[in-house]
Short mmCIF file of C-alpha atoms (C1' of nucleotides) in Angstrom, two decimals:
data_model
loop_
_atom_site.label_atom_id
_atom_site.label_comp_id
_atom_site.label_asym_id
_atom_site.label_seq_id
_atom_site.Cartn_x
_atom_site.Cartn_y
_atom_site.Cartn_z
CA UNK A 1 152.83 140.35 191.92
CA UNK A 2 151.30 136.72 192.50
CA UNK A 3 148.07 135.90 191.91
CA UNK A 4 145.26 137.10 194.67
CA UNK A 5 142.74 134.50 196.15
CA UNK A 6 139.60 134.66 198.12
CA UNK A 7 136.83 132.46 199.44
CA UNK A 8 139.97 129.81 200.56
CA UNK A 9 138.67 128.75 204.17
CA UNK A 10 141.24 130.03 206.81
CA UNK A 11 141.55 126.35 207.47
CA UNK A 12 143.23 125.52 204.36
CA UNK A 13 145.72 128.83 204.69
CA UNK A 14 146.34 128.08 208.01
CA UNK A 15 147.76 124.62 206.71
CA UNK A 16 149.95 126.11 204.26
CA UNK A 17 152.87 126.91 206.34
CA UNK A 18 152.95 122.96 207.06
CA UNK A 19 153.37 122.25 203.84
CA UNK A 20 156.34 124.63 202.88
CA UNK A 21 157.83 123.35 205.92
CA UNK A 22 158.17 119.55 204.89
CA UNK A 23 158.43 120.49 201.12
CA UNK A 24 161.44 122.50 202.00
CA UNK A 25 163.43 119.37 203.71
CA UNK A 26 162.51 117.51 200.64
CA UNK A 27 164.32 120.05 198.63
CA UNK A 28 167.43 120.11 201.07
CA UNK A 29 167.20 116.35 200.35
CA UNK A 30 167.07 116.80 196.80
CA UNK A 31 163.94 114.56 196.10
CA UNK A 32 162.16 115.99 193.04
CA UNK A 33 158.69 114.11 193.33
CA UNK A 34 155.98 113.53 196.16
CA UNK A 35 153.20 111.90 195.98
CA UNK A 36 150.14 112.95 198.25
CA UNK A 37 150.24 109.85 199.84
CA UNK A 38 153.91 109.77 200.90
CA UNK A 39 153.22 113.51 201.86
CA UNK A 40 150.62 112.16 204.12
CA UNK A 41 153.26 109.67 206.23
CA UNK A 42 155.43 113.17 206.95
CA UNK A 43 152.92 115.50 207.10
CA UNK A 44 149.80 114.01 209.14
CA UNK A 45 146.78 114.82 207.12
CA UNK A 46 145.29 112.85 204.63
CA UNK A 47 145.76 112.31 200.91
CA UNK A 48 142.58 113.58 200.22
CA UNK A 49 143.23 116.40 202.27
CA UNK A 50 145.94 117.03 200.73
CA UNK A 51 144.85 117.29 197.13
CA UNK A 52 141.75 119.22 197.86
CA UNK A 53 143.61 122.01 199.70
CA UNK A 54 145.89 122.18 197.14
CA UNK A 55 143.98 121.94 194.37
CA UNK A 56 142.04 124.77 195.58
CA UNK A 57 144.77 127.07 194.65
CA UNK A 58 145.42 125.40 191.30
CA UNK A 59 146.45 121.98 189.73
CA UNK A 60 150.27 121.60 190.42
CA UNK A 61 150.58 117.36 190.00
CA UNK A 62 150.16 115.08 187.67
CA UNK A 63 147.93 111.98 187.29
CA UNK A 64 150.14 108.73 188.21
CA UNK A 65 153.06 110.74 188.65
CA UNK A 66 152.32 113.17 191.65
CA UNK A 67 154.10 116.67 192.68
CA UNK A 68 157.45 118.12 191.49
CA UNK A 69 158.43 119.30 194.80
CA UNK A 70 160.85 121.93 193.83
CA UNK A 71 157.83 123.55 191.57
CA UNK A 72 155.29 123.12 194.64
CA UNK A 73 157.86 124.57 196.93
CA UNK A 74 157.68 127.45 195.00
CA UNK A 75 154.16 127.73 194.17
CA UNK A 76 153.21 127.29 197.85
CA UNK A 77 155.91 130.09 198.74
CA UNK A 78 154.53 132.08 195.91
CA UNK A 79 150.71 131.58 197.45
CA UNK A 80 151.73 132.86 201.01
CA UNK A 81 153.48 135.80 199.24
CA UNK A 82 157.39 134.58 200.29
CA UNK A 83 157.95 135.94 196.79
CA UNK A 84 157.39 139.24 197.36
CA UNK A 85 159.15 142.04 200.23
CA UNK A 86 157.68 142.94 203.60
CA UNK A 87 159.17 145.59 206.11
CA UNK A 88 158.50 145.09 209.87
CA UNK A 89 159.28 146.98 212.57
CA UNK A 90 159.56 145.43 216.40
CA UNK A 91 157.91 147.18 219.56
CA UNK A 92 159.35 146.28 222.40
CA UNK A 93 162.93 145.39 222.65
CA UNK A 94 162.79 143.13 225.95
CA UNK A 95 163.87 139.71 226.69
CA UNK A 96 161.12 138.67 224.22
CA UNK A 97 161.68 141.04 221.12
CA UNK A 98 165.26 139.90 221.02
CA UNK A 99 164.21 136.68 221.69
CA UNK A 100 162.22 136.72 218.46
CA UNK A 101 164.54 138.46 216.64
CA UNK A 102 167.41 136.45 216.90
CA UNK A 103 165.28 133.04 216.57
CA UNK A 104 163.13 133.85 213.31
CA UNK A 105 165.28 134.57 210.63
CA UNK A 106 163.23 137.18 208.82
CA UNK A 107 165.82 138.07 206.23
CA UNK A 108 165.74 134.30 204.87
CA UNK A 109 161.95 134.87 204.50
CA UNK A 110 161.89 138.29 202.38
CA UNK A 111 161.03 140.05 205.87
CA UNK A 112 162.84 143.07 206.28
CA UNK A 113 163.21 144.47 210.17
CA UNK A 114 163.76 148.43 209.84
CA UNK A 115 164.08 148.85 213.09
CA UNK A 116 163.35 147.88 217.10
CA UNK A 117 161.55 150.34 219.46
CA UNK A 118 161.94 150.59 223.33
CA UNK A 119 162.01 152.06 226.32
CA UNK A 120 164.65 151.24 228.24
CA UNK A 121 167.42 154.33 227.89
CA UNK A 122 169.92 151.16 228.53
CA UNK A 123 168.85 149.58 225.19
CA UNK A 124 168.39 152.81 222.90
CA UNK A 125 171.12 153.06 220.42
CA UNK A 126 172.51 149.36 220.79
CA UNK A 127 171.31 147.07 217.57
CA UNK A 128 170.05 143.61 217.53
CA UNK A 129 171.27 141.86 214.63
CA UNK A 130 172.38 145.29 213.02
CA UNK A 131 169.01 146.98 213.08
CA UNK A 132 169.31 149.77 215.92
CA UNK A 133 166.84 150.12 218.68
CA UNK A 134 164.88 153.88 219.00
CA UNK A 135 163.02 154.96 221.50
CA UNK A 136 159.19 154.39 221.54
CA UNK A 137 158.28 158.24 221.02
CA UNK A 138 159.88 158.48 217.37
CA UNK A 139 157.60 155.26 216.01
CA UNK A 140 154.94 156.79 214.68
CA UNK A 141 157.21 159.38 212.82
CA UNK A 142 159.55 156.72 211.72
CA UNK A 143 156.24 154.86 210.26
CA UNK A 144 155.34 158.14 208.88
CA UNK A 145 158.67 158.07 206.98
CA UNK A 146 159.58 154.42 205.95
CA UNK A 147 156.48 152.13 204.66
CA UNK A 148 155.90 149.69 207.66
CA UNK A 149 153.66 146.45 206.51
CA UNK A 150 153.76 144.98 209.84
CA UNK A 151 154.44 145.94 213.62
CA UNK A 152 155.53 143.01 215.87
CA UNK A 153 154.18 143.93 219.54
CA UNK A 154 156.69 143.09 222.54
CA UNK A 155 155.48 144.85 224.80
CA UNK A 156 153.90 144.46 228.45
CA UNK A 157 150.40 144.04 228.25
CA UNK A 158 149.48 147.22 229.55
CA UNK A 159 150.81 149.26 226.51
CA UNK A 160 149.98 146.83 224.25
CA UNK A 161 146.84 147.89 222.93
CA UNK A 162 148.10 151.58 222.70
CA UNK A 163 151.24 150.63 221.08
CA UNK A 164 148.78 148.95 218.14
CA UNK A 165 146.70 151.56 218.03
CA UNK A 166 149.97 154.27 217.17
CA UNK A 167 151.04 151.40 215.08
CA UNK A 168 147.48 151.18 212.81
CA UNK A 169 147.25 155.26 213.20
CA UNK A 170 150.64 155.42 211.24
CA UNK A 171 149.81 153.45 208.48
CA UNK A 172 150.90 149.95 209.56
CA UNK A 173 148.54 147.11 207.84
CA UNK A 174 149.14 143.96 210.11
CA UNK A 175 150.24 143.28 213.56
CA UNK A 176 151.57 140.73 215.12
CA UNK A 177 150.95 140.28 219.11
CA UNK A 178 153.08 138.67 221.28
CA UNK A 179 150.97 140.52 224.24
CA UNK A 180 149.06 137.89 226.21
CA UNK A 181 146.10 139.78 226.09
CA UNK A 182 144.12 140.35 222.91
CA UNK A 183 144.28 143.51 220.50
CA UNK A 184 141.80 144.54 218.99
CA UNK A 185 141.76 146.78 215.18
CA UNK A 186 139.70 147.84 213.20
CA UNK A 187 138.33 146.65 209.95
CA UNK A 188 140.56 145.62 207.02
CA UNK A 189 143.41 145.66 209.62
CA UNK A 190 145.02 142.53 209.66
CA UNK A 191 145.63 141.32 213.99
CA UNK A 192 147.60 137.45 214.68
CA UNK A 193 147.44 137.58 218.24
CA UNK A 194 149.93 135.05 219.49
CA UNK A 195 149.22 134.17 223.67
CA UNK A 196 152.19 131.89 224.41
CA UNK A 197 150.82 131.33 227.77
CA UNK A 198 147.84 129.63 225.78
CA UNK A 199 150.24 126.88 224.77
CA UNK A 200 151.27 125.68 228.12
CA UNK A 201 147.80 125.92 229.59
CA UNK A 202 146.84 123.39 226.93
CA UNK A 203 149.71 121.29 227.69
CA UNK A 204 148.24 121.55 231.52
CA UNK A 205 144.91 120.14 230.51
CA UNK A 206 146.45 117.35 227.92
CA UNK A 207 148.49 116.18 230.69
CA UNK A 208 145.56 115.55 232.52
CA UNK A 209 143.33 114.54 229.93
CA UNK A 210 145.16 112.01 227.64
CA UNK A 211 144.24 108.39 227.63
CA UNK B 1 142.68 116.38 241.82
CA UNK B 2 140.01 117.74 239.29
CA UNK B 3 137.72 115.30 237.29
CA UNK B 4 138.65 114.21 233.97
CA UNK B 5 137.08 115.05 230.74
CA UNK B 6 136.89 113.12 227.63
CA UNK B 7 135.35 113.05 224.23
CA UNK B 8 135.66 116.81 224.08
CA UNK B 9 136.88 117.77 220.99
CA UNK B 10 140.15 120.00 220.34
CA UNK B 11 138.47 122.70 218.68
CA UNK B 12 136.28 123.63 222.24
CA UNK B 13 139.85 123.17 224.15
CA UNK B 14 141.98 125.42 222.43
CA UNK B 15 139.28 127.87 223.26
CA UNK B 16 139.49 127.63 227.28
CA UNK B 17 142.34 129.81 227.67
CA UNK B 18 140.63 132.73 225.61
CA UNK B 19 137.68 132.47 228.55
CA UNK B 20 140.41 132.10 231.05
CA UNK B 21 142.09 135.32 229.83
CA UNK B 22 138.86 137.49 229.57
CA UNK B 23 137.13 135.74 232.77
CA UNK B 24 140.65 136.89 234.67
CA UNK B 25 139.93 140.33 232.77
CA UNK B 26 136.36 140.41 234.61
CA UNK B 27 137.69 139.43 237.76
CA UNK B 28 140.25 142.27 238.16
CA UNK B 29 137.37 144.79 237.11
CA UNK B 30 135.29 142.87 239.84
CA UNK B 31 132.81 142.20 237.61
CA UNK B 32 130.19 139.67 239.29
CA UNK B 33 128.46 138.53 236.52
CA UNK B 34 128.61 137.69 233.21
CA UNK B 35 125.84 136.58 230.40
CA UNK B 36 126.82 134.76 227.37
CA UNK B 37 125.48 137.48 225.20
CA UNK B 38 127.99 140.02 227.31
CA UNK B 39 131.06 137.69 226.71
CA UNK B 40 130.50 137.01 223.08
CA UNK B 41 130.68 140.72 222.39
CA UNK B 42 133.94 140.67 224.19
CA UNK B 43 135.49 137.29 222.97
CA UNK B 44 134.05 137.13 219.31
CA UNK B 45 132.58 133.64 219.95
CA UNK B 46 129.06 133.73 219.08
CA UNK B 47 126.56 133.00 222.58
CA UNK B 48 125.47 130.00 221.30
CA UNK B 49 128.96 128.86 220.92
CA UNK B 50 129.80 130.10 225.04
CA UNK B 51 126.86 128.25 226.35
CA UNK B 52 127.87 125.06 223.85
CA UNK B 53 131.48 124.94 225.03
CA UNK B 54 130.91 125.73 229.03
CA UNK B 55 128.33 123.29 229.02
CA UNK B 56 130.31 120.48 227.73
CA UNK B 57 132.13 120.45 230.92
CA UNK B 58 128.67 121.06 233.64
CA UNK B 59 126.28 123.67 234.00
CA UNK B 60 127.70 126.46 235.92
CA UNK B 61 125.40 128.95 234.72
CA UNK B 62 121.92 129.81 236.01
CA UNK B 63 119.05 130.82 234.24
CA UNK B 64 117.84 134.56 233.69
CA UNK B 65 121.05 135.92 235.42
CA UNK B 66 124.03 134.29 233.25
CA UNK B 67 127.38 133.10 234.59
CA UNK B 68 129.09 134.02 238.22
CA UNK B 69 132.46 135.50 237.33
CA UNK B 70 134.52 134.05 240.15
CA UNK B 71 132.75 130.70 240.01
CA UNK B 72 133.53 130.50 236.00
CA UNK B 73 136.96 131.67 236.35
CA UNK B 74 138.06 129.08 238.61
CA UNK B 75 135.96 126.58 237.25
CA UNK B 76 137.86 126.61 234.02
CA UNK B 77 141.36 127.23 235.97
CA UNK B 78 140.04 123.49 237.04
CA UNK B 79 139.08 122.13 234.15
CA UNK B 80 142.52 123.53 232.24
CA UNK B 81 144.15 121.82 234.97
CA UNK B 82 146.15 125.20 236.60
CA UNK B 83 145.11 124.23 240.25
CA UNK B 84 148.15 121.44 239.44
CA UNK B 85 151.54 122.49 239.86
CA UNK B 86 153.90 121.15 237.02
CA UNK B 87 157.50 120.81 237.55
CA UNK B 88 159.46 122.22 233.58
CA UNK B 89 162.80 122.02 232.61
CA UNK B 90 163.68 124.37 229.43
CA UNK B 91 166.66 122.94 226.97
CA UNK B 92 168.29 125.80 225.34
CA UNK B 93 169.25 129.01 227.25
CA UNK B 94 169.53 131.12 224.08
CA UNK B 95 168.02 134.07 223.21
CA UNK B 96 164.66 132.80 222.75
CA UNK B 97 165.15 130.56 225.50
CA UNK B 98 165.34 133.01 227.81
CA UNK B 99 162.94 135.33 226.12
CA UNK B 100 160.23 132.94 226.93
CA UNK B 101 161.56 132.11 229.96
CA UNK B 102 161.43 136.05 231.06
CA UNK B 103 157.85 136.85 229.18
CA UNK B 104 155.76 133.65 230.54
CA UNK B 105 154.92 133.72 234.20
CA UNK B 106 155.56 130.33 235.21
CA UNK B 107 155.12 130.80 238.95
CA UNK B 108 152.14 132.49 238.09
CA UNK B 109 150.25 129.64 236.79
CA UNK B 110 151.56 127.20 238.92
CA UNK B 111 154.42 126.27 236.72
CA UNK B 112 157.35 125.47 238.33
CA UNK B 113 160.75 125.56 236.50
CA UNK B 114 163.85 123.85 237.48
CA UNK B 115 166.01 124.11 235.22
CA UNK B 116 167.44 125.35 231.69
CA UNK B 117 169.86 123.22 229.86
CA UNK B 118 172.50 124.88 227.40
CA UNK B 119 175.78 123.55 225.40
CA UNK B 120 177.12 127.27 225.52
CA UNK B 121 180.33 127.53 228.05
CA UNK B 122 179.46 131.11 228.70
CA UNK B 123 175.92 130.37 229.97
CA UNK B 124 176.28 127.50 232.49
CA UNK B 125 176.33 128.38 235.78
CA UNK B 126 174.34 131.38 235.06
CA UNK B 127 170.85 131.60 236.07
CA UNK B 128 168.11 133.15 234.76
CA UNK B 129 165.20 134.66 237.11
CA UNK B 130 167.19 132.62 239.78
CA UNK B 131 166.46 129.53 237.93
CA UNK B 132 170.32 127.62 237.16
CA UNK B 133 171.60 126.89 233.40
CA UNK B 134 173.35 123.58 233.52
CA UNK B 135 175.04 121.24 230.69
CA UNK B 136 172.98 119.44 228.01
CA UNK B 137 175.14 116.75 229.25
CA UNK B 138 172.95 116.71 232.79
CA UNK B 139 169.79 116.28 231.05
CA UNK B 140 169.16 113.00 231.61
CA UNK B 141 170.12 112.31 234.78
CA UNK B 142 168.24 115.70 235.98
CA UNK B 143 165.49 114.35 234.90
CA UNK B 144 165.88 110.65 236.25
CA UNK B 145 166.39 112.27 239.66
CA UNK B 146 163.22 115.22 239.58
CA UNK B 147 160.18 114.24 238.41
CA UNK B 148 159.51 116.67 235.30
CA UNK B 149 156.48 117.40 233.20
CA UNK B 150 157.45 119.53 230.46
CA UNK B 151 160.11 119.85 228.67
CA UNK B 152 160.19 123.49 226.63
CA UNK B 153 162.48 122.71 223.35
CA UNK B 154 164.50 126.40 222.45
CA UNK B 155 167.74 124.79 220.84
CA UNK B 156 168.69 125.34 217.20
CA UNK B 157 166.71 122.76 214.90
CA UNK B 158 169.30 120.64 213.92
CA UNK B 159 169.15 118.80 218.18
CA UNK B 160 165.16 119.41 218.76
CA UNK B 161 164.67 116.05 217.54
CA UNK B 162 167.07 114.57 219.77
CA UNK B 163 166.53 116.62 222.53
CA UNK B 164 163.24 115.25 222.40
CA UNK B 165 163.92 111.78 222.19
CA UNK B 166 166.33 112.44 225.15
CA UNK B 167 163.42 113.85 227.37
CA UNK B 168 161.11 111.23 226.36
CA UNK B 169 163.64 108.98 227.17
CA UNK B 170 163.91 110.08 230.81
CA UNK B 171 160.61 110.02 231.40
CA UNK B 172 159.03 113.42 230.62
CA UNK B 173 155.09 113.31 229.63
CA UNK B 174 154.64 116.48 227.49
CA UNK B 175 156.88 118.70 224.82
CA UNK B 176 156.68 122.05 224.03
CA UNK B 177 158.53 122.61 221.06
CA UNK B 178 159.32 126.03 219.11
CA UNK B 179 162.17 125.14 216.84
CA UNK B 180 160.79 125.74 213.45
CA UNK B 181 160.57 121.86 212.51
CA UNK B 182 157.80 119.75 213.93
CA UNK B 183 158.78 117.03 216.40
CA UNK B 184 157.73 113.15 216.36
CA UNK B 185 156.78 111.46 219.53
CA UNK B 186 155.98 108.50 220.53
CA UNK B 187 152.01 107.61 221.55
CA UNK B 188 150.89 108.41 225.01
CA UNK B 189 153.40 111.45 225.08
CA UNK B 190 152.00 115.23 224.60
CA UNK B 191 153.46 117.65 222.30
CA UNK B 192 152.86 121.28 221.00
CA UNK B 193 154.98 122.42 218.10
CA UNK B 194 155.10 126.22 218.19
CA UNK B 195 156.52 127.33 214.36
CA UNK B 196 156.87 131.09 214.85
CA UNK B 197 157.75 131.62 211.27
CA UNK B 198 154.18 130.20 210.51
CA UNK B 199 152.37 133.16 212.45
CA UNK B 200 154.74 135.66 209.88
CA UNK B 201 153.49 133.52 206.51
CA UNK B 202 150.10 133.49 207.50
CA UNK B 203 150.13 137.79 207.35
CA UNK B 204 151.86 137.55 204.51
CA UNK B 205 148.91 135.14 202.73
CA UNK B 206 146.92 137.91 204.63
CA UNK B 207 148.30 141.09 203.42
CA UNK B 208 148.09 139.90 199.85
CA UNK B 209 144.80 138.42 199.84
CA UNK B 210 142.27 140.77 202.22
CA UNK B 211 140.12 142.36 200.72
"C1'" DT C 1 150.04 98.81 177.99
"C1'" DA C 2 149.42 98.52 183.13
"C1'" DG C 3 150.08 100.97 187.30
"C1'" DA C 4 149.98 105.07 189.73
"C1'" DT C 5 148.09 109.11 191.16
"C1'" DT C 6 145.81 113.30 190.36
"C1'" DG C 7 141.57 116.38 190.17
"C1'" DT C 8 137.03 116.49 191.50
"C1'" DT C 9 132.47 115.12 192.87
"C1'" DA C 10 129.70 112.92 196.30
"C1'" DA C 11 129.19 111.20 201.04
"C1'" DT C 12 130.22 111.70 205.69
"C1'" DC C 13 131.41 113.69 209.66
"C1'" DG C 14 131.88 117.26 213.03
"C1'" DA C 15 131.37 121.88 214.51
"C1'" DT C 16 128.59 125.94 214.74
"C1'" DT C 17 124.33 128.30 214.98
"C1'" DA C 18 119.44 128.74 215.82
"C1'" DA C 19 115.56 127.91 218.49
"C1'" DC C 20 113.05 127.32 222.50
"C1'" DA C 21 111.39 125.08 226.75
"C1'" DA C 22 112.86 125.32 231.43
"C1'" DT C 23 113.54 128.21 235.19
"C1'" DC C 24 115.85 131.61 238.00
"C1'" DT D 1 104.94 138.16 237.97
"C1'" DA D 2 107.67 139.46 233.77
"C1'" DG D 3 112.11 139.49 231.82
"C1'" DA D 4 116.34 137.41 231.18
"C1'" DT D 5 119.18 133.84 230.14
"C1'" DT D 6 120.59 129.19 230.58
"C1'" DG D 7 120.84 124.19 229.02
"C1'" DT D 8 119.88 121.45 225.31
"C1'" DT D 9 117.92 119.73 221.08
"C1'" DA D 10 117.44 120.36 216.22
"C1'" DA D 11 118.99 122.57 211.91
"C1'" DT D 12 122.60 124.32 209.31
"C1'" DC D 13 126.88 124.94 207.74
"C1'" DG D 14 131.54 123.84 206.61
"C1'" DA D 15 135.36 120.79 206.58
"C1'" DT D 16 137.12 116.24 205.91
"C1'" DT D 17 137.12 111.85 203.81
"C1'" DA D 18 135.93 108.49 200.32
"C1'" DA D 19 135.44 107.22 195.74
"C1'" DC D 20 136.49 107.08 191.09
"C1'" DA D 21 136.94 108.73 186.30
"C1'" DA D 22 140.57 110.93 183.84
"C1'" DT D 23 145.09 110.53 182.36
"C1'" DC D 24 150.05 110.65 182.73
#
DNA sequence: TAGATTGTTAATCGATTAACAATC
DNA sequence: TAGATTGTTAATCGATTAACAATC
């Protein structure tokens, strides 16, 4: 069990990520200090920045010597909870689900997929990656039966928001929503809508934007 | 051609496609009108915040009866820059590839695609919602000979970098990127680095540290 | 020791919210 | 007209940056 925090802005958490990413290449290149300044050249924010957010989870450096990057690595892993097991279970076994599945490698990560749900009588009983597809009507028991932390929504918009609520109704505690429209859940339920679309319609106004 | 905007800061921008998606949601309900007050308890912004951000781009509200649906919708379709078309090539015809290629509507929106790019033998010549996979090798001179945009980056993180660097190189303005490693760009050129995995550690952070 | 670099407080900057006059 | 709701300014809040004493 790590350590719980609270009152960290969703700013700073939302940062985090960033940081595990770069600190892990500096592992695979076997450097073993950092300073917050050279951080800053790879990374993008500021020194400053950089020691406040992570000072506001504890001090890891040292005065005139900087980070050990393989204990910050961990610490920062630790902090996101990438020490501890997570079970998922993927809706919607499309183009997109598979996509997904085959591009984020959620054993690496501590993430283990149960299972994918469809459908598509074409897909049930074929496996992505070894974890078999079922068909849509036997999620909730499945939930019921195996501790689910999160639900990954694939599915077309329209059963989106019905496939979240069967998901929260069977005990799931977080979902993840690849649906381009927004799910909502209620309280203490924890909801990362992802649009995709968003992404390219920003790219559409940078385009004709930039300076 | 729309106008151009300037001086508005990120944080309002990333929030036009979340009034694009519920405006569109009014629309197809043939809602007429819309207050501030009415679309905060939708959206989550607060009304102050609605009034703030559409204002920053001209008043297209009128007082004591709010916002005309149609008018809004299309006004920020404008401003986002989707009465453009934008020619995209995707580079990597993998799984996720061609997951995003199959959930994002590009025709839709006024994106057009012309092309994926693969190194996998067993994918060229294939096509993919009649849109042709050629050779990596064909990048470059694709892109010399049709004027392209975008260029969506789906190949394994090891050649996103270079990929880049060749799409830059042959003129394209903007990169979307979703291999798991940010990419470096030269000034003047757009990009949007999409780390999946990042969505996953943030509900991890979340499910160990909501209270 | 001298130099480097953190942890941390104070200053600044920017974004959000509140308030209200204007007006449909 | 009275009520509703914008556009817009002012106040607040939060996040970022700067500065520097502490100390390795």
């Amino acid at each position: 069990m790590g350590k719980s925090y609270s009152n960290i802005s969703m700013a700073i958490i939302r940062r985090l990520p960033k940081y595990y990413e770069y600190l892990k290449q500096l592992v695979d290149k076997d450097i073993d200090r950092i300073s917050s300044k050279k951080l800053s050249t790879m990374i993008g924010f500021t020194p400053s920045q950089i020691r406040q957010d992570l000072n506001s989870f504890g001090g890891f450096g040292q005065q005139g010597y900087g980070y050990n990057v393989e204990v910050l690595y961990k610490e920062i892993g630790r902090i996101l909870g990438l020490d501890q097991a997570y079970s998922i279970v993927v809706v919607g076994a499309g183009s997109l689900g598979q996509g997904i599945v085959n591009h984020i490698n959620f054993q690496n990560y501590g993430f283990d997929l149960k299972a994918l749900f469809d459908t598509n009588p074409k897909s049930i009983g074929k496996n992505i990656r070894g974890v078999s597809i079922l068909h849509v009507d036997e999620l909730q028991v499945f939930i019921s039966k195996n501790h689910i932390d999160i639900g990954v929504i694939c599915m077309p918009k329209e059963f989106a928001q019905d496939t979240a609520n069967k998901l929260v109704g069977s005990g799931v505690s977080a979902i993840w929503n690849f649906s381009p429209l927004d799910i909502h859940v209620p309280e203490g339920i924890i909801i990362e809508n992802i649009c995709l679309n968003n992404g390219l319609f920003i790219l559409a106004y940078l385009l004709n934007n930039s300076k």
